[in-house]
PDB file of C-alpha atoms in Angstrom:
ATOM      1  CA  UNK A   1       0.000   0.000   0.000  1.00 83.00           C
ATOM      2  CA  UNK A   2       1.585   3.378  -0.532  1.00 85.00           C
ATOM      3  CA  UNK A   3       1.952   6.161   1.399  1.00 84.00           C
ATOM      4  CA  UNK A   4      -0.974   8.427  -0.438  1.00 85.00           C
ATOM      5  CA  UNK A   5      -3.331   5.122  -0.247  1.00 89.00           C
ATOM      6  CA  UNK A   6      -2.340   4.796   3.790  1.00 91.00           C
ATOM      7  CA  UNK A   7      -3.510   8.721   4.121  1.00 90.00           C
ATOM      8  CA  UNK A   8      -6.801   8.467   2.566  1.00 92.00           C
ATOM      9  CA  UNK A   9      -7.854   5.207   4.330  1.00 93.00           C
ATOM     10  CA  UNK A  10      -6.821   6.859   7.874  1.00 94.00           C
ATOM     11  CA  UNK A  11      -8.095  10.687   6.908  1.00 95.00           C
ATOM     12  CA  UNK A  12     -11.696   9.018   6.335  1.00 95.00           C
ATOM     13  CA  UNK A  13     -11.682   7.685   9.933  1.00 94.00           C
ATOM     14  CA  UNK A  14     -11.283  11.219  11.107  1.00 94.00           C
ATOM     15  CA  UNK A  15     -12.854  12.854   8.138  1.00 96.00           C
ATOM     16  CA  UNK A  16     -16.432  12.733   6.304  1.00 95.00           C
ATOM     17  CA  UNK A  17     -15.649  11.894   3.142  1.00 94.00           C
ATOM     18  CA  UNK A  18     -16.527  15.545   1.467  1.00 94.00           C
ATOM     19  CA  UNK A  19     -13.342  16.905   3.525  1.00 95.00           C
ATOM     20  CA  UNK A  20     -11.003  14.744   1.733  1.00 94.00           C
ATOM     21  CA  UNK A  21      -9.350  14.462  -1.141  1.00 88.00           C
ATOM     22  CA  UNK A  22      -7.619  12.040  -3.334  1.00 89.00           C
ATOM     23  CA  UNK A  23      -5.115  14.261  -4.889  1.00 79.00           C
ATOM     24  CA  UNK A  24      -4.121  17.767  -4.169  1.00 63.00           C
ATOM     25  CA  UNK A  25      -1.983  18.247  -7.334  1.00 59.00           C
ATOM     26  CA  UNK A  26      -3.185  21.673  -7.590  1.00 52.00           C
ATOM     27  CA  UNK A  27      -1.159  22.745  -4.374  1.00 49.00           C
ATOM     28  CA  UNK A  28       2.392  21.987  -6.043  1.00 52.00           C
ATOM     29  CA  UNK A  29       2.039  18.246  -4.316  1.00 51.00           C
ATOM     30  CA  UNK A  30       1.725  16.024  -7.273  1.00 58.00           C
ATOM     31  CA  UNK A  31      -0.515  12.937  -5.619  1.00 67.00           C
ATOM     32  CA  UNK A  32      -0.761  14.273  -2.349  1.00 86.00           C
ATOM     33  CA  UNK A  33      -4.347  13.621  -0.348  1.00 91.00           C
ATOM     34  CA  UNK A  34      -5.686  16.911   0.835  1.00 90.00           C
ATOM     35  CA  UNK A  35      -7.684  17.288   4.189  1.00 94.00           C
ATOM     36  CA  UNK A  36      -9.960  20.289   4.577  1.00 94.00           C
ATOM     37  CA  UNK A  37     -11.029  20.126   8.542  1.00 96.00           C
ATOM     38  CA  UNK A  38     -14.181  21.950   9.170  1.00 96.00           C
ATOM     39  CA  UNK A  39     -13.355  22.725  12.920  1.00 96.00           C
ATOM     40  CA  UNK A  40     -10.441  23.649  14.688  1.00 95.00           C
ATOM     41  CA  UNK A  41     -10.550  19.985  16.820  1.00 96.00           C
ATOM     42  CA  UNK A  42     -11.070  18.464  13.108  1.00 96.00           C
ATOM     43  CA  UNK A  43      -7.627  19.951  12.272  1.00 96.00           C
ATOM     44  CA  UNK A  44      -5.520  18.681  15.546  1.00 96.00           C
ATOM     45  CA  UNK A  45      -6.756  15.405  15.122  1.00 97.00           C
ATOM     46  CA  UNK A  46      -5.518  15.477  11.531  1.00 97.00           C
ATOM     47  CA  UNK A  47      -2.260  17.000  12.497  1.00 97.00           C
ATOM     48  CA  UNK A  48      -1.819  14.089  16.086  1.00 97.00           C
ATOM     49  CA  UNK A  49      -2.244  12.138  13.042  1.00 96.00           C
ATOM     50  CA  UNK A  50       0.566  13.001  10.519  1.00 96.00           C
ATOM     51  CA  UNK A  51       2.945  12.931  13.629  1.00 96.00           C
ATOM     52  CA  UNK A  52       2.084   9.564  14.773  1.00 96.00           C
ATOM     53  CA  UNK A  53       2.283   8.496  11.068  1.00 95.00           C
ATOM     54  CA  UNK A  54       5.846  10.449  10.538  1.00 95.00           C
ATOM     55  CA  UNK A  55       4.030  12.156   7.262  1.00 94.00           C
ATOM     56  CA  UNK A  56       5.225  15.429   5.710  1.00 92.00           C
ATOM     57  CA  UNK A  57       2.341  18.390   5.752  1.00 89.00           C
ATOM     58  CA  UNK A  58       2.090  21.331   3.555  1.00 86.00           C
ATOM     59  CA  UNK A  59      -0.105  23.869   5.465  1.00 83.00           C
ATOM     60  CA  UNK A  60      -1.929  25.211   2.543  1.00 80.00           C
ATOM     61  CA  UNK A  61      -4.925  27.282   3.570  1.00 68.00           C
ATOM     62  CA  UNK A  62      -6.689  28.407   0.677  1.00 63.00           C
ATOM     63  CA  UNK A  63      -3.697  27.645  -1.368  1.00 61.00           C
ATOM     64  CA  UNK A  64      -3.284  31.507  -2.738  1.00 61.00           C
ATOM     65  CA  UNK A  65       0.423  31.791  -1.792  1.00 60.00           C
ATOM     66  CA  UNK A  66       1.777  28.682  -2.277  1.00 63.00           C
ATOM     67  CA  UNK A  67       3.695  29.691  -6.059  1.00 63.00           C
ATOM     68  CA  UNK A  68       5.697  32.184  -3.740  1.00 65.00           C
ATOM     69  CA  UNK A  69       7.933  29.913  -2.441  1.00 64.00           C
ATOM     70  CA  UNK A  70       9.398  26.686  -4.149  1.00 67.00           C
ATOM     71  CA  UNK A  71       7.603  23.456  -3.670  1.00 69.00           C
ATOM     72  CA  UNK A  72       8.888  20.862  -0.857  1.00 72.00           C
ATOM     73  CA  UNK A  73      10.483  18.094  -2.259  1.00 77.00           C
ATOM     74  CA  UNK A  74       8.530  15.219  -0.099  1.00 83.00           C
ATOM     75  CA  UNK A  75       4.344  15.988   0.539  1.00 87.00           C
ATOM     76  CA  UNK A  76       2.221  13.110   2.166  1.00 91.00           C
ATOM     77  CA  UNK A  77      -0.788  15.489   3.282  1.00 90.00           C
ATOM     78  CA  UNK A  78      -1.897  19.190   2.371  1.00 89.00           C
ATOM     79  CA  UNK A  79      -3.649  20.690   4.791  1.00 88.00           C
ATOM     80  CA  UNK A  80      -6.025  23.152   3.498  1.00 87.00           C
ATOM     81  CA  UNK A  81      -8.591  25.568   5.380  1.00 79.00           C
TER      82      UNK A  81
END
């Protein structure tokens, strides 16, 4: 299983499904899940997460900025708002 497939199955136990996903190549991370938390407890668990897991996180907000500085070479989870 790879690392974007291991994401999406343990985003949608925290996650209703319309808050996920599959691939958030539009944030400058090619394959990447995205999670878009509706509350602020939403977002820690998604973040306890990622740390547990060891996964990479590109805090993307609305995603506006991102082109202003270069894109990280490793991405397992964008984190939008």
């Amino acid at each position: 299983m790879s690392t974007s497939e291991r994401v999406l199955l343990e985003l949608a136990r925290l996650l209703p499904r319309e808050c996920i996903v599959p691939a958030a190549a539009a944030h400058g991370a090619p394959g990447a899940p995205l999670a878009a938390p509706r509350t602020n407890e939403e977002a820690a668990e998604v973040v306890r997460l990622a740390r547990a897991e060891r996964w990479t996180i590109l805090p993307a907000g609305n995603g506006s900025k991102l082109g202003w500085a270069r894109a990280p070479q490793r991405v397992d989870l964008v984190l939008s708002s």
